[in-house]
PDB file of C-alpha atoms in Angstrom:
ATOM      1  CA  MET A 122     116.626  -1.133 112.675  1.00 93.00           C
ATOM      2  CA  VAL A 123     115.283  -4.662 112.896  1.00 95.00           C
ATOM      3  CA  ALA A 124     114.534  -7.099 110.064  1.00 94.00           C
ATOM      4  CA  ILE A 125     111.853  -9.785 110.397  1.00 95.00           C
ATOM      5  CA  VAL A 126     112.482 -12.565 107.882  1.00 93.00           C
ATOM      6  CA  GLY A 127     111.133 -15.987 106.941  1.00 90.00           C
ATOM      7  CA  THR A 128     109.154 -17.692 104.192  1.00 86.00           C
ATOM      8  CA  ASN A 129     105.595 -16.795 103.187  1.00 85.00           C
ATOM      9  CA  GLY A 130     103.187 -18.043 105.849  1.00 87.00           C
ATOM     10  CA  ALA A 131     105.853 -18.121 108.573  1.00 87.00           C
ATOM     11  CA  GLY A 132     103.917 -15.637 110.711  1.00 88.00           C
ATOM     12  CA  LYS A 133     105.760 -12.357 110.060  1.00 90.00           C
ATOM     13  CA  SER A 134     102.783 -10.204 109.046  1.00 88.00           C
ATOM     14  CA  THR A 135     100.480 -11.878 111.578  1.00 90.00           C
ATOM     15  CA  PHE A 136     102.984 -11.080 114.315  1.00 90.00           C
ATOM     16  CA  SER A 137     102.956  -7.410 113.293  1.00 90.00           C
ATOM     17  CA  LYS A 138      99.167  -7.281 113.127  1.00 90.00           C
ATOM     18  CA  VAL A 139      98.940  -8.798 116.611  1.00 91.00           C
ATOM     19  CA  ILE A 140     101.239  -6.046 117.921  1.00 91.00           C
ATOM     20  CA  CYS A 141      99.016  -3.385 116.334  1.00 90.00           C
ATOM     21  CA  GLY A 142      95.799  -5.053 117.537  1.00 89.00           C
ATOM     22  CA  MET A 143      94.464  -5.980 114.091  1.00 89.00           C
ATOM     23  CA  GLU A 144      94.734  -9.657 115.054  1.00 89.00           C
ATOM     24  CA  LYS A 145      94.105 -11.113 118.522  1.00 86.00           C
ATOM     25  CA  GLU A 146      96.799 -13.067 120.331  1.00 84.00           C
ATOM     26  CA  ASN A 147      95.890 -16.555 121.570  1.00 85.00           C
ATOM     27  CA  ALA A 148      97.988 -16.369 124.727  1.00 84.00           C
ATOM     28  CA  GLY A 149     100.815 -14.533 126.426  1.00 85.00           C
ATOM     29  CA  GLU A 150     101.609 -10.843 126.715  1.00 86.00           C
ATOM     30  CA  ILE A 151     102.735  -8.105 124.339  1.00 88.00           C
ATOM     31  CA  LEU A 152     105.025  -5.801 126.253  1.00 90.00           C
ATOM     32  CA  PHE A 153     106.024  -2.434 124.800  1.00 89.00           C
ATOM     33  CA  CYS A 154     108.394  -0.430 127.028  1.00 86.00           C
ATOM     34  CA  GLY A 155     107.045  -2.479 129.937  1.00 86.00           C
ATOM     35  CA  LYS A 156     103.401  -1.736 129.127  1.00 84.00           C
ATOM     36  CA  ASN A 157     101.050  -4.627 128.298  1.00 86.00           C
ATOM     37  CA  PHE A 158      99.485  -3.883 124.921  1.00 86.00           C
ATOM     38  CA  ALA A 159      96.668  -6.343 125.602  1.00 82.00           C
ATOM     39  CA  ASP A 160      95.028  -3.657 127.726  1.00 83.00           C
ATOM     40  CA  LEU A 161      95.075  -1.111 124.884  1.00 87.00           C
ATOM     41  CA  SER A 162      92.739  -0.603 121.906  1.00 88.00           C
ATOM     42  CA  ILE A 163      93.960  -0.403 118.299  1.00 88.00           C
ATOM     43  CA  LYS A 164      93.740   3.395 118.517  1.00 85.00           C
ATOM     44  CA  GLU A 165      95.747   3.481 121.743  1.00 88.00           C
ATOM     45  CA  ARG A 166      98.396   1.144 120.339  1.00 89.00           C
ATOM     46  CA  ALA A 167      98.691   3.406 117.294  1.00 88.00           C
ATOM     47  CA  GLU A 168      99.928   6.147 119.612  1.00 86.00           C
ATOM     48  CA  HIS A 169     103.086   4.057 120.067  1.00 92.00           C
ATOM     49  CA  VAL A 170     103.398   1.841 116.962  1.00 93.00           C
ATOM     50  CA  GLY A 171     102.655   2.671 113.326  1.00 92.00           C
ATOM     51  CA  TYR A 172     102.086   0.045 110.620  1.00 93.00           C
ATOM     52  CA  VAL A 173     102.835   0.701 106.933  1.00 91.00           C
ATOM     53  CA  MET A 174     101.374  -1.810 104.470  1.00 89.00           C
ATOM     54  CA  GLN A 175     103.314  -3.141 101.498  1.00 85.00           C
ATOM     55  CA  ASN A 176     100.977  -1.565  98.932  1.00 88.00           C
ATOM     56  CA  PRO A 177     100.465   2.191  99.528  1.00 90.00           C
ATOM     57  CA  ASN A 178      97.233   2.126  97.504  1.00 91.00           C
ATOM     58  CA  GLN A 179      95.681  -0.004 100.259  1.00 91.00           C
ATOM     59  CA  MET A 180      96.345   2.752 102.814  1.00 91.00           C
ATOM     60  CA  ILE A 181      95.602   5.977 100.952  1.00 93.00           C
ATOM     61  CA  SER A 182      92.010   7.217 101.134  1.00 93.00           C
ATOM     62  CA  GLN A 183      92.219  10.976 100.569  1.00 95.00           C
ATOM     63  CA  VAL A 184      92.500  12.859  97.271  1.00 95.00           C
ATOM     64  CA  MET A 185      95.091  15.432  98.349  1.00 96.00           C
ATOM     65  CA  ILE A 186      98.475  14.741  99.941  1.00 96.00           C
ATOM     66  CA  PHE A 187      98.024  17.214 102.807  1.00 96.00           C
ATOM     67  CA  ASP A 188      94.647  15.717 103.723  1.00 96.00           C
ATOM     68  CA  GLU A 189      96.033  12.182 103.625  1.00 96.00           C
ATOM     69  CA  VAL A 190      98.822  13.026 106.057  1.00 96.00           C
ATOM     70  CA  ALA A 191      96.472  15.084 108.248  1.00 96.00           C
ATOM     71  CA  MET A 192      93.725  12.460 108.478  1.00 94.00           C
ATOM     72  CA  GLY A 193      95.058  10.606 111.537  1.00 92.00           C
ATOM     73  CA  LEU A 194      95.426  13.843 113.503  1.00 93.00           C
ATOM     74  CA  ARG A 195      91.958  15.047 112.523  1.00 94.00           C
ATOM     75  CA  LEU A 196      90.409  11.733 113.599  1.00 91.00           C
ATOM     76  CA  ARG A 197      92.036  12.278 116.985  1.00 90.00           C
ATOM     77  CA  GLY A 198      90.446  15.716 117.296  1.00 92.00           C
ATOM     78  CA  VAL A 199      93.702  17.669 117.105  1.00 94.00           C
ATOM     79  CA  PRO A 200      93.052  21.426 116.589  1.00 96.00           C
ATOM     80  CA  GLU A 201      93.431  22.478 112.952  1.00 95.00           C
ATOM     81  CA  ASP A 202      96.242  24.971 113.602  1.00 95.00           C
ATOM     82  CA  GLU A 203      98.266  22.200 115.276  1.00 96.00           C
ATOM     83  CA  VAL A 204      97.366  19.822 112.425  1.00 95.00           C
ATOM     84  CA  LYS A 205      98.784  22.294 109.895  1.00 95.00           C
ATOM     85  CA  GLU A 206     101.974  22.775 111.889  1.00 95.00           C
ATOM     86  CA  ARG A 207     102.620  19.061 112.437  1.00 94.00           C
ATOM     87  CA  VAL A 208     101.715  18.019 108.883  1.00 95.00           C
ATOM     88  CA  GLU A 209     103.948  20.653 107.286  1.00 94.00           C
ATOM     89  CA  LYS A 210     106.833  19.743 109.601  1.00 90.00           C
ATOM     90  CA  THR A 211     106.476  16.040 108.764  1.00 90.00           C
ATOM     91  CA  LEU A 212     106.138  16.689 105.022  1.00 91.00           C
ATOM     92  CA  LYS A 213     109.446  18.567 105.157  1.00 88.00           C
ATOM     93  CA  ILE A 214     111.118  15.641 106.932  1.00 84.00           C
ATOM     94  CA  CYS A 215     109.789  13.284 104.244  1.00 83.00           C
ATOM     95  CA  GLY A 216     110.788  15.586 101.366  1.00 84.00           C
ATOM     96  CA  LEU A 217     107.171  16.073 100.284  1.00 89.00           C
ATOM     97  CA  TYR A 218     106.513  19.646 101.395  1.00 92.00           C
ATOM     98  CA  LYS A 219     106.597  21.117  97.880  1.00 93.00           C
ATOM     99  CA  MET A 220     103.935  18.575  96.864  1.00 93.00           C
ATOM    100  CA  ARG A 221     101.630  19.213  99.842  1.00 92.00           C
ATOM    101  CA  ASN A 222      98.822  20.586  97.648  1.00 93.00           C
ATOM    102  CA  TRP A 223      99.176  17.949  94.930  1.00 95.00           C
ATOM    103  CA  PRO A 224      96.621  15.187  94.353  1.00 95.00           C
ATOM    104  CA  VAL A 225      97.920  11.781  95.412  1.00 94.00           C
ATOM    105  CA  SER A 226      97.183  10.491  91.895  1.00 94.00           C
ATOM    106  CA  ALA A 227     100.038  12.653  90.546  1.00 94.00           C
ATOM    107  CA  LEU A 228     102.646  10.717  92.541  1.00 91.00           C
ATOM    108  CA  SER A 229     104.822   7.790  91.573  1.00 87.00           C
ATOM    109  CA  TYR A 230     104.553   4.503  93.461  1.00 85.00           C
ATOM    110  CA  GLY A 231     107.646   5.337  95.502  1.00 81.00           C
ATOM    111  CA  GLN A 232     106.305   8.786  96.387  1.00 87.00           C
ATOM    112  CA  LYS A 233     103.004   7.257  97.495  1.00 90.00           C
ATOM    113  CA  LYS A 234     105.024   4.950  99.728  1.00 87.00           C
ATOM    114  CA  ARG A 235     106.597   7.993 101.343  1.00 87.00           C
ATOM    115  CA  VAL A 236     103.156   9.562 101.826  1.00 92.00           C
ATOM    116  CA  THR A 237     101.980   6.496 103.752  1.00 92.00           C
ATOM    117  CA  ILE A 238     105.103   6.605 105.923  1.00 89.00           C
ATOM    118  CA  CYS A 239     104.522  10.334 106.412  1.00 91.00           C
ATOM    119  CA  SER A 240     100.901   9.736 107.483  1.00 93.00           C
ATOM    120  CA  ILE A 241     102.181   7.408 110.216  1.00 91.00           C
ATOM    121  CA  LEU A 242     105.176   9.549 111.185  1.00 89.00           C
ATOM    122  CA  VAL A 243     102.984  12.617 111.831  1.00 92.00           C
ATOM    123  CA  LEU A 244     101.365  10.701 114.716  1.00 90.00           C
ATOM    124  CA  GLU A 245     104.812  10.587 116.366  1.00 87.00           C
ATOM    125  CA  PRO A 246     105.024   6.839 117.111  1.00 91.00           C
ATOM    126  CA  GLU A 247     108.030   5.346 118.872  1.00 92.00           C
ATOM    127  CA  MET A 248     108.180   2.450 116.399  1.00 94.00           C
ATOM    128  CA  ILE A 249     107.188   1.972 112.757  1.00 93.00           C
ATOM    129  CA  ILE A 250     106.611  -1.487 111.238  1.00 95.00           C
ATOM    130  CA  LEU A 251     106.958  -1.645 107.440  1.00 92.00           C
ATOM    131  CA  ASP A 252     105.834  -4.616 105.361  1.00 90.00           C
ATOM    132  CA  GLU A 253     108.279  -5.029 102.432  1.00 87.00           C
ATOM    133  CA  PRO A 254     109.321  -1.344 102.355  1.00 85.00           C
ATOM    134  CA  THR A 255     111.200  -1.644  99.041  1.00 80.00           C
ATOM    135  CA  ALA A 256     108.872  -4.005  97.132  1.00 76.00           C
ATOM    136  CA  GLY A 257     108.362  -2.924  93.516  1.00 70.00           C
ATOM    137  CA  GLN A 258     111.089  -0.258  93.698  1.00 73.00           C
ATOM    138  CA  ASP A 259     113.986   0.222  91.309  1.00 74.00           C
ATOM    139  CA  TYR A 260     117.446   0.632  92.851  1.00 76.00           C
ATOM    140  CA  ARG A 261     117.238   4.441  92.905  1.00 76.00           C
ATOM    141  CA  ASN A 262     113.925   4.547  94.791  1.00 74.00           C
ATOM    142  CA  TYR A 263     114.969   1.561  96.922  1.00 78.00           C
ATOM    143  CA  THR A 264     117.991   3.539  98.109  1.00 81.00           C
ATOM    144  CA  ARG A 265     115.982   6.730  98.634  1.00 79.00           C
ATOM    145  CA  ILE A 266     113.398   4.968 100.811  1.00 80.00           C
ATOM    146  CA  MET A 267     115.986   3.120 102.877  1.00 85.00           C
ATOM    147  CA  GLU A 268     118.150   6.196 103.430  1.00 85.00           C
ATOM    148  CA  PHE A 269     115.005   8.071 104.445  1.00 83.00           C
ATOM    149  CA  LEU A 270     114.128   5.307 106.949  1.00 87.00           C
ATOM    150  CA  LYS A 271     117.714   5.317 108.175  1.00 88.00           C
ATOM    151  CA  GLY A 272     117.331   9.058 108.851  1.00 87.00           C
ATOM    152  CA  LEU A 273     114.135   8.430 110.847  1.00 86.00           C
ATOM    153  CA  ASN A 274     115.960   5.751 112.810  1.00 91.00           C
ATOM    154  CA  GLU A 275     118.715   8.240 113.633  1.00 90.00           C
ATOM    155  CA  ARG A 276     116.002  10.565 114.983  1.00 86.00           C
ATOM    156  CA  GLY A 277     115.184   7.898 117.573  1.00 90.00           C
ATOM    157  CA  ILE A 278     112.363   5.946 115.897  1.00 91.00           C
ATOM    158  CA  THR A 279     112.672   2.161 115.913  1.00 94.00           C
ATOM    159  CA  ILE A 280     112.248   0.759 112.394  1.00 94.00           C
ATOM    160  CA  VAL A 281     111.020  -2.826 111.983  1.00 95.00           C
ATOM    161  CA  MET A 282     111.109  -4.196 108.420  1.00 94.00           C
ATOM    162  CA  ILE A 283     109.329  -7.325 107.243  1.00 93.00           C
ATOM    163  CA  THR A 284     111.363  -8.372 104.225  1.00 90.00           C
ATOM    164  CA  HIS A 285     112.422 -11.168 101.893  1.00 86.00           C
ATOM    165  CA  ASP A 286     115.377  -9.079 100.707  1.00 84.00           C
ATOM    166  CA  MET A 287     118.516 -10.447 102.336  1.00 83.00           C
ATOM    167  CA  HIS A 288     120.658  -7.706 100.789  1.00 81.00           C
ATOM    168  CA  LEU A 289     118.450  -5.060 102.409  1.00 84.00           C
ATOM    169  CA  MET A 290     118.705  -6.871 105.729  1.00 88.00           C
ATOM    170  CA  LEU A 291     122.504  -7.029 105.592  1.00 84.00           C
ATOM    171  CA  GLU A 292     122.885  -3.456 104.416  1.00 85.00           C
ATOM    172  CA  TYR A 293     120.565  -1.708 106.873  1.00 89.00           C
ATOM    173  CA  ALA A 294     119.370  -3.860 109.774  1.00 91.00           C
ATOM    174  CA  ASP A 295     121.260  -4.246 113.052  1.00 87.00           C
ATOM    175  CA  ARG A 296     119.256  -7.248 114.224  1.00 93.00           C
ATOM    176  CA  SER A 297     117.369 -10.053 112.509  1.00 93.00           C
ATOM    177  CA  ILE A 298     114.401 -12.023 113.889  1.00 95.00           C
ATOM    178  CA  VAL A 299     113.701 -15.212 111.948  1.00 95.00           C
ATOM    179  CA  PHE A 300     110.246 -16.819 111.808  1.00 94.00           C
ATOM    180  CA  SER A 301     109.415 -20.364 110.773  1.00 91.00           C
ATOM    181  CA  GLU A 302     105.974 -21.986 111.075  1.00 89.00           C
ATOM    182  CA  GLY A 303     104.741 -19.328 113.488  1.00 88.00           C
ATOM    183  CA  GLU A 304     107.739 -19.472 115.823  1.00 90.00           C
ATOM    184  CA  ILE A 305     110.869 -17.386 116.306  1.00 92.00           C
ATOM    185  CA  ILE A 306     113.818 -19.661 115.555  1.00 94.00           C
ATOM    186  CA  ALA A 307     116.572 -17.037 115.714  1.00 94.00           C
ATOM    187  CA  ASP A 308     117.144 -13.555 117.083  1.00 95.00           C
ATOM    188  CA  LYS A 309     120.703 -12.564 116.171  1.00 92.00           C
ATOM    189  CA  SER A 310     122.780 -10.163 114.134  1.00 90.00           C
ATOM    190  CA  CYS A 311     122.175 -10.390 110.379  1.00 87.00           C
ATOM    191  CA  ALA A 312     125.645 -11.825 109.788  1.00 85.00           C
ATOM    192  CA  GLU A 313     125.030 -14.575 112.361  1.00 88.00           C
ATOM    193  CA  VAL A 314     121.670 -15.492 110.804  1.00 88.00           C
ATOM    194  CA  LEU A 315     122.953 -15.773 107.245  1.00 83.00           C
ATOM    195  CA  THR A 316     125.987 -17.816 108.226  1.00 83.00           C
ATOM    196  CA  ASP A 317     124.018 -20.317 110.310  1.00 85.00           C
ATOM    197  CA  LYS A 318     123.203 -23.197 107.949  1.00 83.00           C
ATOM    198  CA  GLU A 319     120.568 -24.720 110.251  1.00 88.00           C
ATOM    199  CA  THR A 320     118.639 -21.434 110.504  1.00 88.00           C
ATOM    200  CA  VAL A 321     119.007 -20.725 106.779  1.00 86.00           C
ATOM    201  CA  ASP A 322     117.693 -24.172 105.847  1.00 87.00           C
ATOM    202  CA  LYS A 323     114.811 -24.173 108.325  1.00 87.00           C
ATOM    203  CA  ALA A 324     113.589 -20.706 107.320  1.00 87.00           C
ATOM    204  CA  SER A 325     114.385 -21.179 103.598  1.00 83.00           C
ATOM    205  CA  LEU A 326     116.637 -18.138 103.548  1.00 83.00           C
ATOM    206  CA  LYS A 327     119.508 -17.577 101.168  1.00 73.00           C
ATOM    207  CA  GLU A 328     123.032 -17.829 102.472  1.00 68.00           C
ATOM    208  CA  THR A 329     125.100 -14.796 101.605  1.00 70.00           C
ATOM    209  CA  SER A 330     127.750 -15.321  98.918  1.00 75.00           C
ATOM    210  CA  LEU A 331     130.199 -13.617 101.294  1.00 73.00           C
ATOM    211  CA  TYR A 332     129.972 -16.613 103.580  1.00 69.00           C
ATOM    212  CA  HIS A 333     130.750 -18.995 100.708  1.00 72.00           C
ATOM    213  CA  LEU A 334     133.698 -16.746  99.791  1.00 78.00           C
ATOM    214  CA  ALA A 335     134.981 -16.964 103.361  1.00 73.00           C
ATOM    215  CA  LEU A 336     134.712 -20.773 103.319  1.00 72.00           C
ATOM    216  CA  ASN A 337     136.434 -21.046  99.921  1.00 79.00           C
ATOM    217  CA  CYS A 338     139.252 -18.819 101.185  1.00 81.00           C
ATOM    218  CA  GLY A 339     139.694 -20.960 104.270  1.00 76.00           C
ATOM    219  CA  THR A 340     138.656 -18.189 106.678  1.00 77.00           C
ATOM    220  CA  GLU A 341     138.150 -19.701 110.123  1.00 72.00           C
ATOM    221  CA  ASP A 342     135.416 -17.306 111.309  1.00 76.00           C
ATOM    222  CA  GLY A 343     133.046 -16.789 108.387  1.00 72.00           C
ATOM    223  CA  THR A 344     130.565 -14.847 110.509  1.00 77.00           C
ATOM    224  CA  ALA A 345     133.191 -12.292 111.530  1.00 79.00           C
ATOM    225  CA  PHE A 346     134.269 -11.968 107.892  1.00 76.00           C
ATOM    226  CA  VAL A 347     130.683 -11.164 106.813  1.00 76.00           C
ATOM    227  CA  GLN A 348     130.201  -8.740 109.721  1.00 76.00           C
ATOM    228  CA  ASN A 349     133.422  -6.907 108.896  1.00 78.00           C
ATOM    229  CA  PHE A 350     132.310  -6.556 105.288  1.00 73.00           C
ATOM    230  CA  ILE A 351     128.956  -5.125 106.416  1.00 72.00           C
ATOM    231  CA  ASP A 352     130.704  -2.654 108.713  1.00 73.00           C
ATOM    232  CA  TYR A 353     133.032  -1.628 105.895  1.00 76.00           C
ATOM    233  CA  GLU A 354     130.133  -1.089 103.516  1.00 71.00           C
ATOM    234  CA  ARG A 355     128.400   1.092 106.091  1.00 66.00           C
ATOM    235  CA  GLY A 356     131.509   3.186 106.491  1.00 70.00           C
ATOM    236  CA  ASN A 357     132.090   1.860 109.975  1.00 57.00           C
ATOM    237  CA  VAL A 358     135.284  -0.142 109.526  1.00 40.00           C
ATOM    238  CA  ARG A 359     136.381  -2.105 112.553  1.00 40.00           C
ATOM    239  CA  LYS A 360     139.923  -1.664 113.770  1.00 44.00           C
ATOM    240  CA  ASP A 361     140.599  -5.375 113.341  1.00 42.00           C
ATOM    241  CA  VAL A 362     139.745  -5.508 109.610  1.00 38.00           C
TER     242      VAL A 362
END
């Protein structure tokens, strides 16, 4: 799970749209598993990478949940019996199977978010990019969505999150890529990013209070202190804690 962070206008969403082919790169290559994406159309790129917008209402176009999830497969000419099988399987993974015949309008905002993720997941991409996956969610739905994404990640799907939420980044991401003025200024672990004052200042991020605690306690390696705390919170305590 990777977090892409930086201020508004830093280039995070543009970077994601370039990967998916919705924006055109000015120069260079986009390599995905060694394959140059520049040679592929938006449709062909979508076979490998799915993009989930921040607002689910900007993605949903069908009245019924089943039809919304099935739309991508139907546009690709997949036989209807296979569509039914794949949609039902994916709805079960996303915890939406019981609602498959519901109208989308009956869902909460968080449930609609899951429907949009489901509509991408059914296409079986290797990577899913999510723009602010927890925006507008209360803590309960925030946790549900992130645990759901964590489960997808454990199934072998790379999850890339564009986020302003430093707590989310620390709690779930294994790697953080920091953008500033259209450039990558850091590509490190989340603990390293949020304990690097130069990176924090340049990207207008918020230093974690754990780092300030480490400094106030006279801890020599503040980054290691923050990383150990993250590992402990995830139930993966290091032997040297």
